[in-house]
């Protein structure tokens, strides 16, 4: 299992030591979503393996999404070349494009807008060059519907499971507890409706993973029992803080919301490299309500993880 080695690139999620939903949405200052990490090659290798071995679980689309997939392909290619000119290049001769990934030494020659010139659908094709998950939420009837997605790092999510669902249906299992009685699902949907082209937003979501990169409903029979192998002795190595940096783009031509996920992992043992991160994580994990731990799927190994952190914290005091 790979982990983030450049801590400056790790989107650490906590700013305070108590548990609460992180609904905080911010306007993106750097609107470019391409991020090359030191783990890039490992991430892409694993992502492609997952796409190849479980293509229907990892990628789904409706036939009418083809035009929006090309629109997204164009945006991602332009962003990659703009941010990492040494790693990516593109030549556009009308619709005849040559996209080069110099990190992997790969050259893609295709006709823009012509699916027969590429080996996979446009989003599935270009998504294989970036470690992110990509989901298209199509705007219809004042709601958003998942009509296309490439998802390899899923947490309780898969393109196969969620395809066709509305934003409201996807969030139905989330225990959106609100002390003020505000309907958070409706409030967030209203926010999504207000996103303008060229002004993307971001938020951070987090979870814990027990020696695992993705958890989705299709493979719960495998990862479900594996969660019980965590002990206070091995939690530092096995349990990872899994952080999703989420970005929301309104696509100007198709009006779809493109949801981009940058998922990074940090084993609990590496928290000690930043004392503030260790303290905040220890404090938040002690504060998680039981229902929330159940919902997040971490109830079977949360106490052992807290015990691991406690032992270190107490050891440091002696
Ligand atoms: C439009 C794109 C979005 C998609 C596709 C999406 C997808 C998801 C999925 C698949 C889950 C897990 C659901 C489950 O338990 O089965 C989830 C959880 C959640 N979502 Fe979203 N989401 C989107 C936007 C948002 C936005 C804009 C917010 C907040 C401002 C948000 C807040 C949350 C929260 C708080 C959870 C619970 C996560 C946890 O605490 O572990 N989502 N979302």
Short mmCIF file of C-alpha atoms and ligand atoms in Angstrom, two decimals:
data_model
loop_
_atom_site.label_atom_id
_atom_site.label_comp_id
_atom_site.label_asym_id
_atom_site.label_seq_id
_atom_site.Cartn_x
_atom_site.Cartn_y
_atom_site.Cartn_z
CA UNK A 1 0.00 0.00 0.00
CA UNK A 2 1.54 3.33 -0.96
CA UNK A 3 1.67 6.31 1.37
CA UNK A 4 2.32 10.00 0.95
CA UNK A 5 6.02 10.71 1.31
CA UNK A 6 5.95 14.44 0.60
CA UNK A 7 4.13 15.70 3.69
CA UNK A 8 3.87 19.18 2.20
CA UNK A 9 1.56 17.70 -0.44
CA UNK A 10 -0.54 15.76 2.06
CA UNK A 11 -3.91 17.50 2.58
CA UNK A 12 -4.06 17.11 6.36
CA UNK A 13 -7.76 17.42 7.26
CA UNK A 14 -8.02 18.64 10.86
CA UNK A 15 -7.80 22.19 12.15
CA UNK A 16 -9.40 21.58 15.52
CA UNK A 17 -9.27 18.72 17.99
CA UNK A 18 -12.92 17.75 18.10
CA UNK A 19 -14.99 15.75 15.63
CA UNK A 20 -17.39 17.51 13.28
CA UNK A 21 -18.54 17.14 9.72
CA UNK A 22 -16.15 18.91 7.42
CA UNK A 23 -18.61 20.71 5.19
CA UNK A 24 -16.34 23.71 4.79
CA UNK A 25 -16.24 24.63 1.16
CA UNK A 26 -13.63 27.01 -0.17
CA UNK A 27 -13.10 28.61 -3.53
CA UNK A 28 -10.05 27.08 -5.18
CA UNK A 29 -7.18 29.52 -5.54
CA UNK A 30 -5.16 27.30 -7.87
CA UNK A 31 -7.89 25.98 -10.16
CA UNK A 32 -5.61 23.40 -11.78
CA UNK A 33 -6.50 19.94 -10.38
CA UNK A 34 -3.47 18.04 -11.73
CA UNK A 35 -1.07 16.97 -9.00
CA UNK A 36 2.03 14.87 -9.55
CA UNK A 37 3.20 13.29 -6.31
CA UNK A 38 6.41 11.30 -5.64
CA UNK A 39 4.13 8.20 -5.69
CA UNK A 40 2.75 9.00 -9.16
CA UNK A 41 4.07 5.89 -10.92
CA UNK A 42 2.81 3.52 -8.21
CA UNK A 43 -0.54 5.24 -8.08
CA UNK A 44 -1.04 5.02 -11.85
CA UNK A 45 0.13 1.41 -12.01
CA UNK A 46 -2.36 0.36 -9.34
CA UNK A 47 -5.15 2.48 -10.80
CA UNK A 48 -4.72 0.93 -14.25
CA UNK A 49 -4.61 -2.58 -12.76
CA UNK A 50 -7.91 -1.94 -11.04
CA UNK A 51 -9.48 -0.51 -14.19
CA UNK A 52 -8.29 -3.50 -16.20
CA UNK A 53 -9.29 -6.22 -13.74
CA UNK A 54 -12.68 -4.76 -12.77
CA UNK A 55 -13.61 -2.49 -15.68
CA UNK A 56 -17.36 -2.44 -14.96
CA UNK A 57 -16.91 -1.65 -11.27
CA UNK A 58 -14.39 1.13 -11.89
CA UNK A 59 -15.80 2.88 -14.95
CA UNK A 60 -19.38 3.51 -15.99
CA UNK A 61 -21.00 5.91 -18.42
CA UNK A 62 -24.21 6.56 -20.26
CA UNK A 63 -23.85 6.79 -24.05
CA UNK A 64 -25.01 10.43 -24.18
CA UNK A 65 -22.04 11.55 -22.02
CA UNK A 66 -19.52 11.28 -24.84
CA UNK A 67 -19.40 15.00 -25.63
CA UNK A 68 -18.91 15.96 -21.98
CA UNK A 69 -16.18 13.33 -21.68
CA UNK A 70 -14.29 15.01 -24.54
CA UNK A 71 -14.79 18.38 -22.85
CA UNK A 72 -13.23 17.00 -19.66
CA UNK A 73 -10.40 15.33 -21.60
CA UNK A 74 -9.54 18.71 -23.12
CA UNK A 75 -9.54 20.44 -19.74
CA UNK A 76 -7.31 17.79 -18.13
CA UNK A 77 -4.82 17.75 -21.00
CA UNK A 78 -4.56 21.55 -20.97
CA UNK A 79 -4.16 21.64 -17.18
CA UNK A 80 -1.46 18.94 -17.19
CA UNK A 81 0.58 20.69 -19.88
CA UNK A 82 0.12 24.06 -18.24
CA UNK A 83 1.23 22.95 -14.77
CA UNK A 84 3.83 20.33 -15.66
CA UNK A 85 5.29 21.32 -19.07
CA UNK A 86 8.27 19.01 -18.57
CA UNK A 87 6.08 16.01 -17.80
CA UNK A 88 3.27 16.44 -20.32
CA UNK A 89 3.01 17.96 -23.80
CA UNK A 90 0.35 18.23 -26.48
CA UNK A 91 0.33 19.08 -30.15
CA UNK A 92 -3.03 20.05 -31.61
CA UNK A 93 -3.29 20.15 -35.40
CA UNK A 94 -7.01 20.84 -35.73
CA UNK A 95 -8.63 17.72 -34.31
CA UNK A 96 -5.46 15.67 -34.69
CA UNK A 97 -3.87 15.59 -31.24
CA UNK A 98 -0.67 14.08 -29.92
CA UNK A 99 -0.55 13.95 -26.10
CA UNK A 100 2.68 12.83 -24.49
CA UNK A 101 3.21 11.67 -20.94
CA UNK A 102 6.97 12.02 -20.47
CA UNK A 103 6.95 10.51 -16.96
CA UNK A 104 5.66 7.22 -18.33
CA UNK A 105 7.16 7.66 -21.77
CA UNK A 106 3.78 7.27 -23.48
CA UNK A 107 2.52 8.93 -26.63
CA UNK A 108 -1.23 9.10 -27.41
CA UNK A 109 -2.18 10.00 -30.97
CA UNK A 110 -5.90 10.50 -31.58
CA UNK A 111 -8.59 12.51 -33.31
CA UNK A 112 -10.35 14.80 -30.84
CA UNK A 113 -14.07 13.95 -30.76
CA UNK A 114 -13.67 10.55 -32.44
CA UNK A 115 -14.05 7.64 -29.99
CA UNK A 116 -12.84 5.15 -32.58
CA UNK A 117 -9.35 6.72 -32.38
CA UNK A 118 -8.85 5.84 -28.68
CA UNK A 119 -8.82 2.48 -26.83
CA UNK A 120 -11.28 3.50 -24.09
CA UNK A 121 -14.01 6.11 -23.69
CA UNK A 122 -12.52 9.63 -23.43
CA UNK A 123 -12.71 10.00 -19.63
CA UNK A 124 -11.53 6.44 -19.04
CA UNK A 125 -8.70 7.04 -21.53
CA UNK A 126 -7.37 10.33 -20.16
CA UNK A 127 -8.11 9.41 -16.53
CA UNK A 128 -5.50 6.66 -16.78
CA UNK A 129 -2.79 9.35 -16.87
CA UNK A 130 -3.80 10.91 -13.55
CA UNK A 131 -4.20 9.36 -10.11
CA UNK A 132 -7.50 11.13 -9.38
CA UNK A 133 -11.02 9.79 -9.46
CA UNK A 134 -13.34 11.65 -11.84
CA UNK A 135 -17.13 11.78 -11.60
CA UNK A 136 -19.57 13.65 -13.84
CA UNK A 137 -22.73 14.81 -12.12
CA UNK A 138 -25.16 15.86 -14.84
CA UNK A 139 -27.42 18.81 -14.04
CA UNK A 140 -31.11 18.06 -14.55
CA UNK A 141 -34.34 19.00 -12.71
CA UNK A 142 -32.45 21.09 -10.12
CA UNK A 143 -30.45 18.04 -9.12
CA UNK A 144 -27.30 16.21 -10.25
CA UNK A 145 -27.09 12.66 -11.58
CA UNK A 146 -24.03 10.46 -11.75
CA UNK A 147 -23.87 9.61 -15.44
CA UNK A 148 -20.18 8.92 -15.91
CA UNK A 149 -17.33 8.11 -13.56
CA UNK A 150 -13.89 6.60 -13.23
CA UNK A 151 -13.38 5.61 -9.60
CA UNK A 152 -10.42 3.59 -8.34
CA UNK A 153 -9.89 4.82 -4.77
CA UNK A 154 -13.46 4.44 -3.66
CA UNK A 155 -14.67 4.83 -0.09
CA UNK A 156 -18.17 3.36 0.06
CA UNK A 157 -18.51 4.29 -3.57
CA UNK A 158 -18.12 2.80 -7.01
CA UNK A 159 -19.01 3.88 -10.50
CA UNK A 160 -20.95 0.64 -10.87
CA UNK A 161 -22.89 0.98 -7.61
CA UNK A 162 -23.73 4.66 -7.95
CA UNK A 163 -24.28 5.13 -11.69
CA UNK A 164 -27.60 6.82 -12.44
CA UNK A 165 -28.12 7.94 -8.81
CA UNK A 166 -28.98 11.51 -7.96
CA UNK A 167 -26.89 13.60 -5.59
CA UNK A 168 -29.65 13.12 -2.96
CA UNK A 169 -29.72 9.32 -3.39
CA UNK A 170 -25.92 9.07 -3.12
CA UNK A 171 -25.98 10.93 0.21
CA UNK A 172 -28.98 9.10 1.62
CA UNK A 173 -26.84 6.78 3.86
CA UNK A 174 -24.93 9.72 5.39
CA UNK A 175 -26.17 10.46 8.91
CA UNK A 176 -26.43 14.20 8.28
CA UNK A 177 -27.10 15.18 11.87
CA UNK A 178 -27.94 18.81 12.29
CA UNK A 179 -28.51 20.46 15.63
CA UNK A 180 -30.37 23.29 13.94
CA UNK A 181 -32.68 21.01 11.98
CA UNK A 182 -31.36 22.39 8.66
CA UNK A 183 -31.71 19.95 5.75
CA UNK A 184 -28.03 19.68 4.87
CA UNK A 185 -28.58 17.57 1.77
CA UNK A 186 -30.80 20.29 0.28
CA UNK A 187 -28.42 23.01 1.40
CA UNK A 188 -25.42 21.36 -0.26
CA UNK A 189 -27.42 20.69 -3.43
CA UNK A 190 -28.25 24.40 -3.54
CA UNK A 191 -24.56 25.16 -3.22
CA UNK A 192 -23.73 22.81 -6.13
CA UNK A 193 -26.36 24.54 -8.27
CA UNK A 194 -24.60 27.85 -7.66
CA UNK A 195 -21.14 26.81 -8.92
CA UNK A 196 -20.07 28.85 -11.95
CA UNK A 197 -17.71 27.86 -14.76
CA UNK A 198 -14.13 28.94 -14.07
CA UNK A 199 -14.76 29.19 -10.30
CA UNK A 200 -14.25 25.69 -8.84
CA UNK A 201 -14.65 24.89 -5.14
CA UNK A 202 -12.95 22.47 -2.82
CA UNK A 203 -13.51 20.61 0.44
CA UNK A 204 -11.77 17.85 2.36
CA UNK A 205 -13.22 14.54 3.46
CA UNK A 206 -11.41 11.95 5.56
CA UNK A 207 -11.65 8.40 6.80
CA UNK A 208 -9.43 5.66 8.21
CA UNK A 209 -8.46 2.56 6.25
CA UNK A 210 -7.22 -0.74 7.63
CA UNK A 211 -4.47 -1.86 5.25
CA UNK A 212 -6.61 -1.08 2.24
CA UNK A 213 -6.74 1.47 -0.54
CA UNK A 214 -10.39 1.25 -1.57
CA UNK A 215 -13.55 0.08 0.11
CA UNK A 216 -16.75 -0.28 -1.86
CA UNK A 217 -19.94 -2.21 -1.36
CA UNK A 218 -19.02 -4.81 -4.02
CA UNK A 219 -15.94 -6.00 -2.10
CA UNK A 220 -17.20 -5.68 1.47
CA UNK A 221 -16.92 -9.45 1.97
CA UNK A 222 -13.12 -9.05 1.63
CA UNK A 223 -12.32 -5.81 3.46
CA UNK A 224 -15.07 -6.16 6.07
CA UNK A 225 -13.44 -9.06 8.00
CA UNK A 226 -9.90 -7.70 7.39
CA UNK A 227 -10.66 -4.72 9.62
CA UNK A 228 -10.58 -7.02 12.64
CA UNK A 229 -6.87 -7.80 12.29
CA UNK A 230 -5.92 -4.36 13.68
CA UNK A 231 -4.38 -4.36 17.17
CA UNK A 232 -2.85 -1.50 19.23
CA UNK A 233 0.54 -3.00 18.29
CA UNK A 234 0.10 -3.04 14.49
CA UNK A 235 -2.28 -0.04 14.08
CA UNK A 236 0.59 2.37 13.35
CA UNK A 237 1.52 0.44 10.26
CA UNK A 238 -1.86 -0.93 9.13
CA UNK A 239 -4.22 1.95 9.78
CA UNK A 240 -3.98 4.87 7.39
CA UNK A 241 -5.49 8.29 7.54
CA UNK A 242 -7.24 8.48 4.18
CA UNK A 243 -7.82 12.02 2.97
CA UNK A 244 -9.86 13.04 -0.03
CA UNK A 245 -9.30 16.48 -1.43
CA UNK A 246 -12.50 17.08 -3.40
CA UNK A 247 -12.82 19.62 -6.19
CA UNK A 248 -16.02 20.70 -7.94
CA UNK A 249 -15.92 22.19 -11.45
CA UNK A 250 -18.83 23.46 -13.51
CA UNK A 251 -18.01 22.51 -17.11
CA UNK A 252 -18.87 25.46 -19.36
CA UNK A 253 -20.11 23.56 -22.44
CA UNK A 254 -22.03 20.62 -20.93
CA UNK A 255 -23.00 22.36 -17.67
CA UNK A 256 -22.09 19.16 -15.80
CA UNK A 257 -20.38 19.25 -12.39
CA UNK A 258 -17.05 17.46 -12.58
CA UNK A 259 -16.13 16.05 -9.17
CA UNK A 260 -12.36 15.40 -8.90
CA UNK A 261 -10.87 13.47 -5.98
CA UNK A 262 -7.25 13.54 -4.92
CA UNK A 263 -6.92 10.74 -2.38
CA UNK A 264 -3.82 10.42 -0.22
CA UNK A 265 -2.84 8.04 2.58
CA UNK A 266 -0.72 8.49 5.68
CA UNK A 267 -0.06 5.59 8.09
CA UNK A 268 -0.73 6.51 11.70
CA UNK A 269 2.96 5.92 12.51
CA UNK A 270 3.94 8.80 10.18
CA UNK A 271 1.84 11.29 12.14
CA UNK A 272 4.74 11.57 14.53
CA UNK A 273 6.68 13.40 11.83
CA UNK A 274 4.45 16.42 12.54
CA UNK A 275 3.62 16.74 16.23
CA UNK A 276 0.65 19.03 15.57
CA UNK A 277 -0.89 16.45 13.19
CA UNK A 278 -0.38 13.71 15.76
CA UNK A 279 -2.05 15.75 18.53
CA UNK A 280 -5.03 16.79 16.40
CA UNK A 281 -5.63 13.27 15.03
CA UNK A 282 -5.39 11.71 18.49
CA UNK A 283 -7.84 14.25 19.80
CA UNK A 284 -10.36 13.90 16.91
CA UNK A 285 -10.31 10.09 16.91
CA UNK A 286 -11.15 10.03 20.63
CA UNK A 287 -14.14 12.25 19.94
CA UNK A 288 -15.94 10.32 17.19
CA UNK A 289 -19.55 9.46 18.05
CA UNK A 290 -20.31 5.73 17.86
CA UNK A 291 -22.93 6.12 15.11
CA UNK A 292 -20.41 8.02 13.00
CA UNK A 293 -17.70 5.38 13.52
CA UNK A 294 -20.25 2.77 12.37
CA UNK A 295 -21.20 4.83 9.34
CA UNK A 296 -17.59 5.39 8.34
CA UNK A 297 -16.92 1.64 8.67
CA UNK A 298 -14.12 2.20 11.22
CA UNK A 299 -15.86 0.92 14.37
CA UNK A 300 -14.01 -2.47 14.30
CA UNK A 301 -10.57 -0.82 14.54
CA UNK A 302 -11.07 2.66 15.95
CA UNK A 303 -10.48 1.72 19.63
CA UNK A 304 -7.23 -0.09 18.72
CA UNK A 305 -6.10 2.94 16.70
CA UNK A 306 -6.80 5.32 19.59
CA UNK A 307 -4.99 2.94 21.95
CA UNK A 308 -1.95 2.97 19.64
CA UNK A 309 -1.88 6.79 19.64
CA UNK A 310 -2.44 6.91 23.40
CA UNK A 311 0.52 4.61 24.03
CA UNK A 312 2.76 6.90 21.99
CA UNK A 313 1.41 10.06 23.63
CA UNK A 314 1.96 8.60 27.11
CA UNK A 315 5.39 7.24 26.17
CA UNK A 316 6.42 10.72 25.07
CA UNK A 317 5.44 12.19 28.45
CA UNK A 318 7.67 9.79 30.45
C1 LIG B 1 -21.50 16.37 -6.37
C2 LIG B 1 -20.68 15.61 -6.03
C3 LIG B 1 -20.65 14.70 -4.82
C4 LIG B 1 -20.59 13.35 -4.87
C5 LIG B 1 -20.56 12.47 -6.13
C6 LIG B 1 -20.51 12.89 -3.50
C7 LIG B 1 -20.40 11.57 -3.12
C8 LIG B 1 -20.41 11.10 -1.82
C9 LIG B 1 -20.41 9.71 -1.44
C10 LIG B 1 -20.36 8.54 -2.42
C11 LIG B 1 -20.44 9.63 -0.10
C12 LIG B 1 -20.49 8.34 0.73
C13 LIG B 1 -21.93 7.93 0.78
C14 LIG B 1 -22.24 6.61 1.45
O1 LIG B 1 -22.12 6.54 2.67
O2 LIG B 1 -22.61 5.66 0.76
C15 LIG B 1 -20.45 10.98 0.39
C16 LIG B 1 -20.44 11.32 1.72
C17 LIG B 1 -20.45 12.61 2.18
N1 LIG B 1 -20.57 13.75 1.42
FE1 LIG B 1 -20.62 13.86 -0.61
N2 LIG B 1 -20.53 13.98 -2.65
C18 LIG B 1 -20.62 15.10 -3.42
C19 LIG B 1 -20.66 16.39 -2.94
C20 LIG B 1 -20.62 16.76 -1.62
C21 LIG B 1 -20.53 18.10 -1.12
C22 LIG B 1 -20.48 19.35 -1.99
C23 LIG B 1 -20.51 18.00 0.25
C24 LIG B 1 -20.39 19.05 1.33
C25 LIG B 1 -20.33 20.25 1.29
C26 LIG B 1 -20.55 16.61 0.60
C27 LIG B 1 -20.55 16.14 1.90
C28 LIG B 1 -20.49 14.83 2.27
C29 LIG B 1 -20.33 14.36 3.65
C30 LIG B 1 -20.20 15.23 4.89
C31 LIG B 1 -20.31 12.97 3.59
C32 LIG B 1 -20.13 12.01 4.79
C33 LIG B 1 -18.68 11.61 4.76
C34 LIG B 1 -18.05 11.14 6.04
O3 LIG B 1 -18.17 11.83 7.05
O4 LIG B 1 -17.34 10.11 6.00
N3 LIG B 1 -20.62 15.88 -0.55
N4 LIG B 1 -20.43 11.86 -0.68
#
